[in-house]
Tab-separated table of C-alpha atoms in Angstrom:
chain	number	residue	atom	x	y	z
P	1	MET	CA	1.102	-4.031	-0.961
P	2	LEU	CA	3.430	-4.068	-3.916
P	3	HIS	CA	5.304	-7.230	-3.513
P	4	HIS	CA	6.468	-9.274	-0.564
P	5	LYS	CA	10.062	-8.762	-1.499
P	6	LEU	CA	9.873	-5.045	-1.739
P	7	ILE	CA	9.199	-2.208	0.779
P	8	ALA	CA	8.725	1.492	0.324
P	9	GLY	CA	11.925	3.646	0.772
P	10	GLU	CA	12.121	6.808	2.863
P	11	ILE	CA	12.177	8.981	-0.260
P	12	PRO	CA	8.747	8.886	-2.227
P	13	GLY	CA	9.051	6.769	-5.416
P	14	THR	CA	11.903	4.647	-3.964
P	15	TYR	CA	11.865	0.988	-2.903
P	16	LEU	CA	14.110	-1.381	-1.012
P	17	VAL	CA	14.467	-4.963	-2.068
P	18	THR	CA	14.209	-7.282	0.974
P	19	GLU	CA	15.478	-10.393	-0.638
P	20	LEU	CA	16.766	-11.655	-4.040
P	21	ILE	CA	14.355	-11.156	-6.885
P	22	ASN	CA	14.301	-12.887	-10.315
P	23	GLU	CA	13.299	-11.384	-13.584
P	24	GLU	CA	9.731	-12.489	-13.232
P	25	ASP	CA	9.448	-10.716	-9.873
P	26	LEU	CA	10.966	-7.618	-11.399
P	27	LEU	CA	8.484	-7.564	-14.196
P	28	THR	CA	5.644	-8.262	-11.754
P	29	ILE	CA	6.766	-5.314	-9.640
P	30	ALA	CA	7.111	-3.052	-12.651
P	31	ASN	CA	3.623	-3.884	-13.696
P	32	GLN	CA	2.224	-3.269	-10.307
P	33	ILE	CA	3.921	0.104	-9.981
P	34	ALA	CA	2.775	1.118	-13.554
P	35	ARG	CA	-0.896	0.199	-12.587
P	36	GLN	CA	-0.674	2.330	-9.437
P	37	LYS	CA	0.414	5.286	-11.605
P	38	LEU	CA	-2.778	4.923	-13.480
P	39	ALA	CA	-4.921	5.752	-10.565
P	40	LYS	CA	-8.084	7.695	-11.350
P	41	GLY	CA	-7.572	11.372	-10.953
P	42	GLU	CA	-3.834	11.346	-11.719
P	43	ALA	CA	-2.878	13.991	-14.385
P	44	ILE	CA	-1.299	12.527	-17.538
P	45	THR	CA	0.991	15.535	-18.242
P	46	ASP	CA	4.141	13.845	-19.540
P	47	LYS	CA	3.610	11.768	-22.656
P	48	TYR	CA	6.873	9.828	-22.315
P	49	LEU	CA	6.033	8.877	-18.764
P	50	ALA	CA	2.550	7.726	-19.928
P	51	GLN	CA	4.228	5.623	-22.722
P	52	LYS	CA	6.777	4.047	-20.356
P	53	THR	CA	3.952	3.329	-17.836
P	54	LEU	CA	1.823	1.638	-20.545
P	55	GLN	CA	5.013	-0.203	-21.820
P	56	ALA	CA	5.500	-1.606	-18.227
P	57	ILE	CA	1.949	-2.949	-18.336
P	58	LEU	CA	1.827	-4.287	-21.848
P	59	GLN	CA	5.401	-5.414	-22.836
P	60	THR	CA	5.189	-8.866	-21.397
P	61	ARG	CA	1.774	-9.663	-22.907
P	62	GLU	CA	1.902	-12.614	-25.315
P	63	ARG	CA	-1.072	-11.493	-27.364
P	64	GLU	CA	-1.986	-8.089	-28.727
P	65	VAL	CA	-3.904	-5.964	-26.157
P	66	PHE	CA	-5.627	-2.760	-27.195
P	67	VAL	CA	-6.041	-0.287	-24.238
P	68	ALA	CA	-7.312	3.239	-23.752
P	69	LEU	CA	-6.719	5.942	-21.167
P	70	PHE	CA	-9.862	8.072	-20.829
P	71	LEU	CA	-8.994	11.639	-19.778
P	72	ASP	CA	-10.992	14.827	-18.778
P	73	ASN	CA	-10.156	18.412	-20.086
P	74	GLN	CA	-7.162	18.690	-17.682
P	75	HIS	CA	-5.849	15.310	-18.769
P	76	ARG	CA	-6.665	13.739	-15.471
P	77	LEU	CA	-7.292	10.026	-15.757
P	78	LEU	CA	-10.825	9.020	-15.618
P	79	ALA	CA	-10.333	5.296	-16.404
P	80	TYR	CA	-7.899	2.841	-17.888
P	81	GLU	CA	-9.454	0.044	-19.839
P	82	GLU	CA	-8.183	-3.013	-21.746
P	83	LEU	CA	-10.688	-2.994	-24.592
P	84	PHE	CA	-9.641	-5.664	-26.888
P	85	LEU	CA	-7.508	-8.811	-26.619
P	86	GLY	CA	-6.237	-10.217	-29.929
P	87	THR	CA	-3.958	-12.940	-31.155
P	88	LEU	CA	-0.105	-12.870	-31.430
P	89	GLY	CA	-0.148	-10.691	-34.510
P	90	ALA	CA	-3.518	-8.738	-34.433
P	91	ALA	CA	-6.236	-7.390	-32.346
P	92	THR	CA	-9.668	-6.633	-33.809
P	93	VAL	CA	-10.664	-3.105	-32.747
P	94	HIS	CA	-14.274	-1.974	-33.019
P	95	PRO	CA	-14.606	1.918	-33.074
P	96	ARG	CA	-18.198	1.676	-31.802
P	97	GLU	CA	-16.908	0.053	-28.509
P	98	VAL	CA	-14.133	2.588	-28.074
P	99	LEU	CA	-16.643	5.419	-28.511
P	100	LYS	CA	-19.088	3.771	-26.106
P	101	SER	CA	-16.366	3.571	-23.431
P	102	ALA	CA	-15.231	7.174	-24.050
P	103	LEU	CA	-18.821	8.411	-23.594
P	104	LYS	CA	-19.378	6.203	-20.563
P	105	HIS	CA	-16.551	7.893	-18.849
P	106	ASN	CA	-17.545	11.378	-20.070
P	107	SER	CA	-14.059	11.740	-21.762
P	108	ALA	CA	-12.733	14.859	-23.297
P	109	ALA	CA	-9.678	13.143	-24.616
P	110	VAL	CA	-8.434	9.589	-25.214
P	111	LEU	CA	-4.876	8.148	-25.414
P	112	LEU	CA	-4.777	4.720	-27.132
P	113	ALA	CA	-2.146	2.052	-27.106
P	114	HIS	CA	-1.490	-1.431	-28.079
P	115	ASN	CA	1.400	-3.807	-27.937
P	116	HIS	CA	3.214	-5.702	-30.659
P	117	PRO	CA	4.359	-9.081	-29.178
P	118	SER	CA	6.553	-9.627	-32.191
P	119	GLY	CA	8.870	-6.836	-31.010
P	120	TYR	CA	8.434	-5.005	-34.317
P	121	ALA	CA	7.310	-1.512	-33.424
P	122	GLU	CA	6.498	-0.054	-36.825
P	123	PRO	CA	2.812	0.536	-37.301
P	124	SER	CA	1.034	-1.713	-39.825
P	125	SER	CA	-1.367	-0.330	-42.431
P	126	ALA	CA	-4.254	-1.705	-40.258
P	127	ASP	CA	-2.816	0.324	-37.258
P	128	LEU	CA	-2.787	3.486	-39.311
P	129	GLN	CA	-6.266	2.828	-40.742
P	130	ILE	CA	-7.877	2.162	-37.426
P	131	THR	CA	-6.154	5.255	-35.881
P	132	GLU	CA	-7.732	7.392	-38.709
P	133	GLN	CA	-11.176	5.789	-38.218
P	134	LEU	CA	-11.000	6.296	-34.356
P	135	LYS	CA	-9.902	9.839	-34.739
P	136	GLY	CA	-12.858	10.596	-36.991
P	137	VAL	CA	-15.364	8.734	-34.842
P	138	LEU	CA	-14.175	10.594	-31.642
P	139	GLN	CA	-14.102	13.961	-33.360
P	140	LEU	CA	-17.758	13.691	-34.131
P	141	VAL	CA	-18.558	13.858	-30.424
P	142	GLU	CA	-15.763	16.397	-29.662
P	143	ILE	CA	-13.400	13.917	-27.958
P	144	ARG	CA	-9.703	14.481	-28.836
P	145	LEU	CA	-7.496	11.533	-29.828
P	146	LEU	CA	-4.194	12.593	-28.161
P	147	ASP	CA	-2.035	9.657	-29.351
P	148	HIS	CA	-2.012	5.990	-30.373
P	149	VAL	CA	1.107	4.346	-29.102
P	150	ILE	CA	2.520	1.094	-30.293
P	151	ILE	CA	4.505	-0.642	-27.576
P	152	THR	CA	7.157	-3.420	-27.651
P	153	THR	CA	9.532	-4.584	-24.968
P	154	HIS	CA	12.313	-2.223	-26.226
P	155	THR	CA	10.552	0.862	-27.541
P	156	CYS	CA	7.354	2.867	-27.996
P	157	VAL	CA	6.085	4.481	-31.261
P	158	SER	CA	3.835	7.477	-31.081
P	159	LEU	CA	1.593	7.824	-34.028
P	160	ALA	CA	0.904	11.497	-32.958
P	161	GLU	CA	4.549	12.254	-33.414
P	162	ARG	CA	4.288	10.822	-36.905
P	163	GLY	CA	1.350	13.153	-37.658
P	164	CYS	CA	-1.284	10.372	-37.637
P	165	CYS	CA	-3.470	11.710	-34.609
């Protein structure tokens, strides 16, 4: 069940609101729908949809959260994991732990993301450095780093689109 104030519409992917909802309800519903889209076995074929799905999950978090989508060769989702929880302005990322999870799920590819609760979407030098480290570590075991996305309430920044992955 998604939410007690919401029912599925007749057309797939549509919903009817059964009573008034507030902003908190709306964000909760968006988060629940986003998590359903990250069901095991779902193909991640549209990078913008993946970004928006992750944005719905991470945008309201008050601390930095570093997550990974572990994918097979056809970019079907094997697992979604919240790997590291940080502070308001930083999350410590350990490449060894990312690699361990990627191997545990027998991943062929990984899509990484983390939020910037400050609302400033530009990557920090630490973001660029850890992306480069993770790319190298994953390449050693033939796992592709597809992207590292930085998420705020209003936007997503793809480091792959900037040539960093």
